[in-house]
Short mmCIF file of N, CA and C in Angstrom, two decimals:
data_model
loop_
_atom_site.label_atom_id
_atom_site.label_comp_id
_atom_site.label_asym_id
_atom_site.label_seq_id
_atom_site.Cartn_x
_atom_site.Cartn_y
_atom_site.Cartn_z
N UNK I 1 51.02 77.77 -93.20
CA UNK I 1 50.39 78.25 -91.98
C UNK I 1 50.49 77.16 -90.92
N UNK I 2 50.79 77.57 -89.70
CA UNK I 2 50.92 76.65 -88.58
C UNK I 2 49.53 76.39 -87.97
N UNK I 3 48.83 75.44 -88.54
CA UNK I 3 47.44 75.17 -88.13
C UNK I 3 47.33 74.74 -86.67
N UNK I 4 48.23 73.91 -86.13
CA UNK I 4 48.13 73.60 -84.70
C UNK I 4 48.20 74.84 -83.81
N UNK I 5 48.97 75.84 -84.20
CA UNK I 5 49.03 77.08 -83.42
C UNK I 5 47.73 77.86 -83.50
N UNK I 6 47.11 77.86 -84.68
CA UNK I 6 45.82 78.54 -84.83
C UNK I 6 44.78 77.83 -83.96
N UNK I 7 44.78 76.51 -84.00
CA UNK I 7 43.83 75.74 -83.18
C UNK I 7 44.08 75.96 -81.69
N UNK I 8 45.34 76.06 -81.30
CA UNK I 8 45.67 76.31 -79.89
C UNK I 8 45.19 77.69 -79.46
N UNK I 9 45.33 78.68 -80.34
CA UNK I 9 44.82 80.02 -80.06
C UNK I 9 43.31 79.97 -79.83
N UNK I 10 42.59 79.28 -80.71
CA UNK I 10 41.13 79.16 -80.59
C UNK I 10 40.76 78.42 -79.32
N UNK I 11 41.45 77.31 -79.06
CA UNK I 11 41.15 76.51 -77.87
C UNK I 11 41.34 77.31 -76.59
N UNK I 12 42.43 78.05 -76.52
CA UNK I 12 42.69 78.86 -75.31
C UNK I 12 41.61 79.92 -75.13
N UNK I 13 41.19 80.55 -76.21
CA UNK I 13 40.14 81.57 -76.12
C UNK I 13 38.82 80.96 -75.69
N UNK I 14 38.49 79.78 -76.22
CA UNK I 14 37.24 79.11 -75.82
C UNK I 14 37.26 78.76 -74.34
N UNK I 15 38.39 78.28 -73.87
CA UNK I 15 38.49 77.94 -72.45
C UNK I 15 38.40 79.19 -71.57
N UNK I 16 39.00 80.28 -72.03
CA UNK I 16 38.93 81.54 -71.28
C UNK I 16 37.50 82.04 -71.18
N UNK I 17 36.71 81.84 -72.22
CA UNK I 17 35.33 82.32 -72.28
C UNK I 17 34.33 81.34 -71.66
N UNK I 18 34.82 80.31 -71.00
CA UNK I 18 33.93 79.26 -70.52
C UNK I 18 33.47 79.49 -69.08
N UNK I 19 32.43 78.75 -68.73
CA UNK I 19 31.98 78.73 -67.34
C UNK I 19 31.50 77.31 -67.03
N UNK I 20 31.75 76.86 -65.81
CA UNK I 20 31.34 75.50 -65.46
C UNK I 20 29.83 75.37 -65.45
N UNK I 21 29.12 76.46 -65.10
CA UNK I 21 27.65 76.41 -65.09
C UNK I 21 27.11 76.16 -66.51
N UNK I 22 27.67 76.88 -67.48
CA UNK I 22 27.23 76.70 -68.86
C UNK I 22 27.63 75.32 -69.36
N UNK I 23 28.79 74.83 -68.94
CA UNK I 23 29.23 73.48 -69.34
C UNK I 23 28.22 72.44 -68.86
N UNK I 24 27.77 72.58 -67.62
CA UNK I 24 26.76 71.65 -67.09
C UNK I 24 25.45 71.78 -67.85
N UNK I 25 25.04 73.01 -68.16
CA UNK I 25 23.81 73.23 -68.94
C UNK I 25 23.91 72.59 -70.32
N UNK I 26 25.06 72.76 -70.98
CA UNK I 26 25.26 72.18 -72.31
C UNK I 26 25.18 70.66 -72.25
N UNK I 27 25.79 70.08 -71.22
CA UNK I 27 25.76 68.62 -71.11
C UNK I 27 24.34 68.12 -70.87
N UNK I 28 23.59 68.84 -70.04
CA UNK I 28 22.19 68.45 -69.82
C UNK I 28 21.37 68.57 -71.10
N UNK I 29 21.62 69.60 -71.87
CA UNK I 29 20.88 69.85 -73.10
C UNK I 29 21.26 68.88 -74.21
N UNK I 30 22.56 68.65 -74.40
CA UNK I 30 23.02 67.87 -75.55
C UNK I 30 23.39 66.43 -75.21
N UNK I 31 23.64 66.14 -73.95
CA UNK I 31 24.00 64.78 -73.56
C UNK I 31 25.49 64.61 -73.38
N UNK I 32 25.85 63.43 -72.90
CA UNK I 32 27.25 63.12 -72.64
C UNK I 32 27.96 62.67 -73.90
N UNK I 33 29.15 62.17 -73.71
CA UNK I 33 29.94 61.69 -74.83
C UNK I 33 31.00 62.66 -75.29
N UNK I 34 30.83 63.94 -74.97
CA UNK I 34 31.83 64.95 -75.29
C UNK I 34 32.16 65.72 -74.03
N UNK I 35 33.29 66.36 -74.04
CA UNK I 35 33.65 67.30 -72.98
C UNK I 35 33.02 68.65 -73.33
N UNK I 36 32.69 69.42 -72.32
CA UNK I 36 32.12 70.75 -72.52
C UNK I 36 32.95 71.77 -71.77
N UNK I 37 33.38 72.81 -72.46
CA UNK I 37 34.07 73.91 -71.80
C UNK I 37 33.07 74.85 -71.14
N UNK I 38 31.95 75.06 -71.81
CA UNK I 38 30.96 76.01 -71.31
C UNK I 38 31.08 77.38 -71.94
N UNK I 39 31.57 77.45 -73.17
CA UNK I 39 31.62 78.71 -73.90
C UNK I 39 30.30 78.91 -74.64
N UNK I 40 29.83 80.13 -74.71
CA UNK I 40 28.58 80.42 -75.40
C UNK I 40 28.79 80.43 -76.92
N UNK I 41 27.70 80.35 -77.66
CA UNK I 41 27.77 80.44 -79.12
C UNK I 41 28.36 81.79 -79.53
N UNK I 42 27.99 82.85 -78.81
CA UNK I 42 28.56 84.16 -79.09
C UNK I 42 30.07 84.18 -78.90
N UNK I 43 30.54 83.51 -77.87
CA UNK I 43 31.99 83.42 -77.63
C UNK I 43 32.67 82.62 -78.73
N UNK I 44 32.00 81.58 -79.20
CA UNK I 44 32.56 80.78 -80.29
C UNK I 44 32.69 81.63 -81.54
N UNK I 45 31.64 82.36 -81.88
CA UNK I 45 31.68 83.22 -83.08
C UNK I 45 32.73 84.33 -82.92
N UNK I 46 32.79 84.94 -81.74
CA UNK I 46 33.78 85.99 -81.49
C UNK I 46 35.20 85.47 -81.55
N UNK I 47 35.42 84.28 -81.00
CA UNK I 47 36.74 83.66 -81.05
C UNK I 47 37.15 83.40 -82.50
N UNK I 48 36.23 82.92 -83.28
CA UNK I 48 36.54 82.66 -84.69
C UNK I 48 36.83 83.96 -85.45
N UNK I 49 36.05 85.01 -85.15
CA UNK I 49 36.32 86.32 -85.77
C UNK I 49 37.73 86.80 -85.41
N UNK I 50 38.09 86.68 -84.13
CA UNK I 50 39.42 87.09 -83.69
C UNK I 50 40.52 86.27 -84.37
N UNK I 51 40.27 84.98 -84.52
CA UNK I 51 41.26 84.12 -85.18
C UNK I 51 41.42 84.51 -86.65
N UNK I 52 40.33 84.86 -87.30
CA UNK I 52 40.42 85.27 -88.71
C UNK I 52 41.16 86.60 -88.85
N UNK I 53 41.00 87.49 -87.86
CA UNK I 53 41.77 88.75 -87.88
C UNK I 53 43.25 88.49 -87.66
N UNK I 54 43.53 87.59 -86.74
CA UNK I 54 44.92 87.28 -86.41
C UNK I 54 45.60 86.47 -87.51
N UNK I 55 44.83 85.62 -88.18
CA UNK I 55 45.34 84.77 -89.26
C UNK I 55 44.49 85.00 -90.52
N UNK I 56 44.69 86.14 -91.18
CA UNK I 56 43.79 86.52 -92.29
C UNK I 56 44.00 85.74 -93.58
N UNK I 57 45.06 84.98 -93.68
CA UNK I 57 45.39 84.32 -94.94
C UNK I 57 44.93 82.87 -95.00
N UNK I 58 43.87 82.52 -94.28
CA UNK I 58 43.37 81.14 -94.33
C UNK I 58 42.75 80.86 -95.69
N UNK I 59 43.31 79.90 -96.38
CA UNK I 59 42.80 79.46 -97.68
C UNK I 59 42.08 78.13 -97.51
N UNK I 60 41.61 77.57 -98.60
CA UNK I 60 40.83 76.32 -98.55
C UNK I 60 41.52 75.25 -97.72
N UNK I 61 42.75 74.91 -98.07
CA UNK I 61 43.42 73.82 -97.36
C UNK I 61 43.62 74.14 -95.88
N UNK I 62 43.89 75.41 -95.57
CA UNK I 62 44.04 75.82 -94.18
C UNK I 62 42.73 75.65 -93.42
N UNK I 63 41.63 76.06 -94.05
CA UNK I 63 40.31 75.98 -93.40
C UNK I 63 39.96 74.53 -93.09
N UNK I 64 40.11 73.63 -94.05
CA UNK I 64 39.72 72.24 -93.80
C UNK I 64 40.68 71.57 -92.82
N UNK I 65 41.96 71.93 -92.86
CA UNK I 65 42.90 71.38 -91.88
C UNK I 65 42.59 71.90 -90.48
N UNK I 66 42.24 73.19 -90.37
CA UNK I 66 41.89 73.76 -89.07
C UNK I 66 40.61 73.12 -88.53
N UNK I 67 39.64 72.93 -89.40
CA UNK I 67 38.41 72.26 -88.96
C UNK I 67 38.72 70.86 -88.44
N UNK I 68 39.59 70.14 -89.12
CA UNK I 68 39.98 68.80 -88.67
C UNK I 68 40.73 68.84 -87.34
N UNK I 69 41.61 69.82 -87.21
CA UNK I 69 42.37 69.96 -85.96
C UNK I 69 41.42 70.25 -84.79
N UNK I 70 40.47 71.15 -85.01
CA UNK I 70 39.50 71.47 -83.96
C UNK I 70 38.64 70.25 -83.63
N UNK I 71 38.25 69.50 -84.65
CA UNK I 71 37.38 68.34 -84.47
C UNK I 71 38.10 67.19 -83.77
N UNK I 72 39.42 67.17 -83.83
CA UNK I 72 40.20 66.02 -83.37
C UNK I 72 40.05 65.73 -81.88
N UNK I 73 39.67 66.71 -81.10
CA UNK I 73 39.44 66.49 -79.67
C UNK I 73 37.94 66.49 -79.41
N UNK I 74 37.45 65.55 -78.63
CA UNK I 74 36.00 65.44 -78.40
C UNK I 74 35.47 66.49 -77.41
N UNK I 75 35.56 67.76 -77.84
CA UNK I 75 35.09 68.89 -77.04
C UNK I 75 34.02 69.60 -77.85
N UNK I 76 32.84 69.74 -77.27
CA UNK I 76 31.70 70.32 -77.97
C UNK I 76 32.03 71.67 -78.61
N UNK I 77 32.61 72.57 -77.85
CA UNK I 77 32.87 73.92 -78.36
C UNK I 77 33.90 73.92 -79.49
N UNK I 78 34.90 73.06 -79.41
CA UNK I 78 35.86 72.96 -80.51
C UNK I 78 35.16 72.47 -81.78
N UNK I 79 34.31 71.47 -81.62
CA UNK I 79 33.63 70.92 -82.78
C UNK I 79 32.62 71.91 -83.35
N UNK I 80 31.93 72.63 -82.49
CA UNK I 80 31.00 73.64 -82.99
C UNK I 80 31.77 74.76 -83.69
N UNK I 81 32.94 75.11 -83.19
CA UNK I 81 33.77 76.11 -83.86
C UNK I 81 34.18 75.61 -85.25
N UNK I 82 34.48 74.32 -85.38
CA UNK I 82 34.81 73.75 -86.69
C UNK I 82 33.63 73.90 -87.65
N UNK I 83 32.42 73.65 -87.15
CA UNK I 83 31.23 73.79 -87.99
C UNK I 83 31.05 75.24 -88.43
N UNK I 84 31.19 76.18 -87.48
CA UNK I 84 31.03 77.60 -87.80
C UNK I 84 32.11 78.04 -88.78
N UNK I 85 33.32 77.54 -88.62
CA UNK I 85 34.41 77.84 -89.55
C UNK I 85 34.05 77.38 -90.97
N UNK I 86 33.58 76.15 -91.08
CA UNK I 86 33.19 75.63 -92.40
C UNK I 86 32.01 76.42 -92.98
N UNK I 87 31.06 76.72 -92.13
CA UNK I 87 29.88 77.49 -92.57
C UNK I 87 30.31 78.86 -93.08
N UNK I 88 31.18 79.52 -92.36
CA UNK I 88 31.59 80.88 -92.75
C UNK I 88 32.58 80.86 -93.92
N UNK I 89 33.06 79.68 -94.27
CA UNK I 89 33.99 79.54 -95.40
C UNK I 89 33.36 78.75 -96.54
N UNK I 90 32.05 78.74 -96.59
CA UNK I 90 31.33 77.90 -97.57
C UNK I 90 31.79 78.16 -99.00
N UNK I 91 32.11 79.42 -99.30
CA UNK I 91 32.51 79.75 -100.67
C UNK I 91 33.83 79.08 -101.06
N UNK I 92 34.62 78.64 -100.08
CA UNK I 92 35.88 77.96 -100.37
C UNK I 92 35.74 76.45 -100.52
N UNK I 93 34.63 75.90 -100.02
CA UNK I 93 34.48 74.45 -99.97
C UNK I 93 34.24 73.86 -101.35
N UNK I 94 34.64 72.60 -101.50
CA UNK I 94 34.52 71.87 -102.76
C UNK I 94 33.78 70.55 -102.50
N UNK I 95 33.35 69.93 -103.58
CA UNK I 95 32.64 68.66 -103.43
C UNK I 95 33.53 67.61 -102.77
N UNK I 96 34.83 67.71 -102.96
CA UNK I 96 35.75 66.74 -102.36
C UNK I 96 35.81 66.86 -100.84
N UNK I 97 35.36 67.98 -100.30
CA UNK I 97 35.35 68.16 -98.84
C UNK I 97 34.27 67.32 -98.16
N UNK I 98 33.36 66.76 -98.93
CA UNK I 98 32.32 65.91 -98.35
C UNK I 98 32.93 64.69 -97.67
N UNK I 99 34.07 64.23 -98.11
CA UNK I 99 34.74 63.09 -97.47
C UNK I 99 35.13 63.44 -96.04
N UNK I 100 35.69 64.61 -95.86
CA UNK I 100 36.08 65.06 -94.51
C UNK I 100 34.83 65.27 -93.66
N UNK I 101 33.82 65.89 -94.24
CA UNK I 101 32.57 66.13 -93.51
C UNK I 101 31.92 64.81 -93.12
N UNK I 102 32.04 63.81 -93.98
CA UNK I 102 31.52 62.48 -93.64
C UNK I 102 32.18 61.96 -92.37
N UNK I 103 33.48 62.13 -92.26
CA UNK I 103 34.17 61.72 -91.03
C UNK I 103 33.67 62.46 -89.82
N UNK I 104 33.41 63.76 -89.98
CA UNK I 104 32.86 64.54 -88.87
C UNK I 104 31.48 64.00 -88.47
N UNK I 105 30.66 63.72 -89.46
CA UNK I 105 29.31 63.21 -89.17
C UNK I 105 29.37 61.87 -88.45
N UNK I 106 30.27 61.03 -88.87
CA UNK I 106 30.39 59.70 -88.25
C UNK I 106 30.81 59.79 -86.78
N UNK I 107 31.54 60.84 -86.42
CA UNK I 107 32.06 60.95 -85.06
C UNK I 107 31.39 62.06 -84.24
N UNK I 108 30.40 62.72 -84.81
CA UNK I 108 29.76 63.85 -84.11
C UNK I 108 29.20 63.43 -82.77
N UNK I 109 28.47 62.34 -82.75
CA UNK I 109 27.93 61.85 -81.50
C UNK I 109 26.74 62.60 -80.95
N UNK I 110 26.43 63.76 -81.50
CA UNK I 110 25.30 64.56 -81.02
C UNK I 110 24.45 65.00 -82.20
N UNK I 111 23.13 64.82 -82.12
CA UNK I 111 22.26 65.31 -83.20
C UNK I 111 22.45 66.79 -83.50
N UNK I 112 22.74 67.59 -82.47
CA UNK I 112 22.93 69.03 -82.68
C UNK I 112 24.07 69.29 -83.66
N UNK I 113 25.20 68.62 -83.47
CA UNK I 113 26.34 68.80 -84.37
C UNK I 113 26.06 68.22 -85.75
N UNK I 114 25.36 67.08 -85.79
CA UNK I 114 24.99 66.48 -87.08
C UNK I 114 24.10 67.44 -87.86
N UNK I 115 23.09 68.02 -87.17
CA UNK I 115 22.21 68.99 -87.83
C UNK I 115 22.99 70.18 -88.35
N UNK I 116 23.87 70.71 -87.53
CA UNK I 116 24.64 71.89 -87.93
C UNK I 116 25.48 71.58 -89.16
N UNK I 117 26.11 70.42 -89.19
CA UNK I 117 26.90 70.05 -90.36
C UNK I 117 26.02 69.90 -91.60
N UNK I 118 24.90 69.19 -91.45
CA UNK I 118 24.03 68.94 -92.60
C UNK I 118 23.40 70.21 -93.13
N UNK I 119 22.86 71.01 -92.22
CA UNK I 119 22.07 72.18 -92.64
C UNK I 119 22.92 73.42 -92.90
N UNK I 120 23.98 73.59 -92.15
CA UNK I 120 24.76 74.83 -92.24
C UNK I 120 26.03 74.69 -93.08
N UNK I 121 26.40 73.45 -93.39
CA UNK I 121 27.60 73.25 -94.21
C UNK I 121 27.26 72.48 -95.50
N UNK I 122 26.68 71.29 -95.36
CA UNK I 122 26.44 70.46 -96.55
C UNK I 122 25.39 71.08 -97.46
N UNK I 123 24.26 71.51 -96.92
CA UNK I 123 23.20 72.09 -97.78
C UNK I 123 23.69 73.31 -98.55
N UNK I 124 24.36 74.29 -97.91
CA UNK I 124 24.87 75.42 -98.69
C UNK I 124 25.93 75.00 -99.72
N UNK I 125 26.76 74.01 -99.36
CA UNK I 125 27.75 73.52 -100.31
C UNK I 125 27.06 72.96 -101.55
N UNK I 126 26.03 72.15 -101.33
CA UNK I 126 25.30 71.55 -102.46
C UNK I 126 24.67 72.63 -103.34
N UNK I 127 24.16 73.68 -102.74
CA UNK I 127 23.52 74.76 -103.49
C UNK I 127 24.50 75.52 -104.38
N UNK I 128 25.75 75.61 -103.97
CA UNK I 128 26.71 76.40 -104.76
C UNK I 128 27.40 75.59 -105.85
N UNK I 129 27.26 74.27 -105.81
CA UNK I 129 27.91 73.44 -106.81
C UNK I 129 27.11 73.38 -108.10
N UNK I 130 27.81 73.16 -109.20
CA UNK I 130 27.14 72.99 -110.49
C UNK I 130 27.92 71.99 -111.33
N UNK I 131 27.30 71.55 -112.40
CA UNK I 131 27.96 70.66 -113.34
C UNK I 131 28.44 69.36 -112.74
N UNK I 132 29.66 68.95 -113.14
CA UNK I 132 30.24 67.69 -112.67
C UNK I 132 30.41 67.65 -111.16
N UNK I 133 30.79 68.79 -110.57
CA UNK I 133 30.97 68.82 -109.12
C UNK I 133 29.65 68.52 -108.41
N UNK I 134 28.56 69.11 -108.87
CA UNK I 134 27.25 68.86 -108.27
C UNK I 134 26.85 67.41 -108.44
N UNK I 135 27.10 66.86 -109.62
CA UNK I 135 26.75 65.46 -109.87
C UNK I 135 27.54 64.53 -108.95
N UNK I 136 28.81 64.80 -108.79
CA UNK I 136 29.64 63.96 -107.91
C UNK I 136 29.20 64.09 -106.45
N UNK I 137 28.85 65.29 -106.05
CA UNK I 137 28.39 65.51 -104.67
C UNK I 137 27.06 64.79 -104.44
N UNK I 138 26.17 64.81 -105.41
CA UNK I 138 24.88 64.10 -105.26
C UNK I 138 25.11 62.60 -105.10
N UNK I 139 26.10 62.05 -105.80
CA UNK I 139 26.43 60.63 -105.65
C UNK I 139 26.85 60.34 -104.21
N UNK I 140 27.63 61.24 -103.63
CA UNK I 140 28.07 61.05 -102.24
C UNK I 140 26.86 61.07 -101.31
N UNK I 141 25.97 62.03 -101.46
CA UNK I 141 24.79 62.10 -100.60
C UNK I 141 23.87 60.90 -100.80
N UNK I 142 23.77 60.41 -102.01
CA UNK I 142 22.98 59.19 -102.26
C UNK I 142 23.60 57.99 -101.56
N UNK I 143 24.94 57.93 -101.56
CA UNK I 143 25.62 56.85 -100.83
C UNK I 143 25.34 56.97 -99.35
N UNK I 144 25.40 58.20 -98.81
CA UNK I 144 25.09 58.40 -97.40
C UNK I 144 23.67 57.92 -97.10
N UNK I 145 22.73 58.33 -97.94
CA UNK I 145 21.31 58.01 -97.70
C UNK I 145 21.07 56.51 -97.75
N UNK I 146 21.79 55.79 -98.60
CA UNK I 146 21.58 54.35 -98.75
C UNK I 146 22.48 53.49 -97.90
N UNK I 147 23.35 54.08 -97.12
CA UNK I 147 24.30 53.32 -96.32
C UNK I 147 23.73 52.87 -95.00
N UNK I 148 24.59 52.31 -94.16
CA UNK I 148 24.13 51.77 -92.88
C UNK I 148 24.44 52.69 -91.69
N UNK I 149 24.94 53.89 -91.96
CA UNK I 149 25.24 54.83 -90.88
C UNK I 149 24.05 55.77 -90.69
N UNK I 150 23.44 55.69 -89.52
CA UNK I 150 22.28 56.56 -89.25
C UNK I 150 22.64 58.04 -89.30
N UNK I 151 23.77 58.47 -88.73
CA UNK I 151 24.10 59.90 -88.85
C UNK I 151 24.23 60.35 -90.31
N UNK I 152 24.81 59.51 -91.16
CA UNK I 152 24.94 59.88 -92.57
C UNK I 152 23.58 59.88 -93.27
N UNK I 153 22.76 58.90 -92.97
CA UNK I 153 21.41 58.86 -93.57
C UNK I 153 20.63 60.12 -93.19
N UNK I 154 20.64 60.45 -91.90
CA UNK I 154 19.92 61.63 -91.44
C UNK I 154 20.49 62.90 -92.06
N UNK I 155 21.81 62.99 -92.15
CA UNK I 155 22.44 64.17 -92.73
C UNK I 155 22.05 64.34 -94.20
N UNK I 156 22.01 63.24 -94.94
CA UNK I 156 21.63 63.32 -96.35
C UNK I 156 20.21 63.85 -96.48
N UNK I 157 19.31 63.35 -95.66
CA UNK I 157 17.91 63.81 -95.71
C UNK I 157 17.81 65.27 -95.28
N UNK I 158 18.48 65.62 -94.18
CA UNK I 158 18.41 66.99 -93.69
C UNK I 158 19.03 67.98 -94.68
N UNK I 159 20.13 67.60 -95.30
CA UNK I 159 20.75 68.50 -96.28
C UNK I 159 19.83 68.71 -97.47
N UNK I 160 19.07 67.68 -97.83
CA UNK I 160 18.17 67.78 -98.98
C UNK I 160 16.86 68.51 -98.63
N UNK I 161 16.38 68.34 -97.40
CA UNK I 161 15.07 68.90 -97.04
C UNK I 161 15.16 70.18 -96.22
N UNK I 162 16.32 70.42 -95.58
CA UNK I 162 16.46 71.60 -94.75
C UNK I 162 15.75 71.49 -93.41
N UNK I 163 15.46 70.25 -92.97
CA UNK I 163 14.74 70.05 -91.70
C UNK I 163 15.67 69.49 -90.65
N UNK I 164 15.57 70.05 -89.46
CA UNK I 164 16.35 69.58 -88.32
C UNK I 164 15.75 68.30 -87.77
N UNK I 165 16.61 67.54 -87.07
CA UNK I 165 16.11 66.30 -86.46
C UNK I 165 15.30 66.62 -85.22
N UNK I 166 14.56 65.64 -84.77
CA UNK I 166 13.78 65.83 -83.55
C UNK I 166 14.53 65.37 -82.32
N UNK I 167 15.69 64.74 -82.51
CA UNK I 167 16.46 64.20 -81.39
C UNK I 167 17.52 65.10 -80.88
#
């Protein structure tokens, strides 16, 4: 599957659905550090639905590569689309995907995205794992909790407790 083409399709749709007023509102709400197109959450979900219809054969490797491709540019809506993609593909995720998610958490830059990753991706992933996979995943979260990265520490706690941050 040509993942850059899928990401380009999503990016073009997000830009088409954007407004400068919403982009300014998002920046005021979430802060600087990322670019904002100004697409609504509904537009993000609709764009992802359309992409799944257009590219119905997305498997595990395609999903995680697409999430990485979307995350690669510091644009809020692209990154939120990556989170929604992972969330909607939770049944495909594996404990080994925590490494990629760790990279996303380290570069999220916004508590909103960190919360979404922890609560909507990591927590459901942890719930579906069992046996050795669950044990290995718990080791990763324990490393996050005991490390020196605040986003990882917060994500480990939020994934375990189901509580959003106050920031």
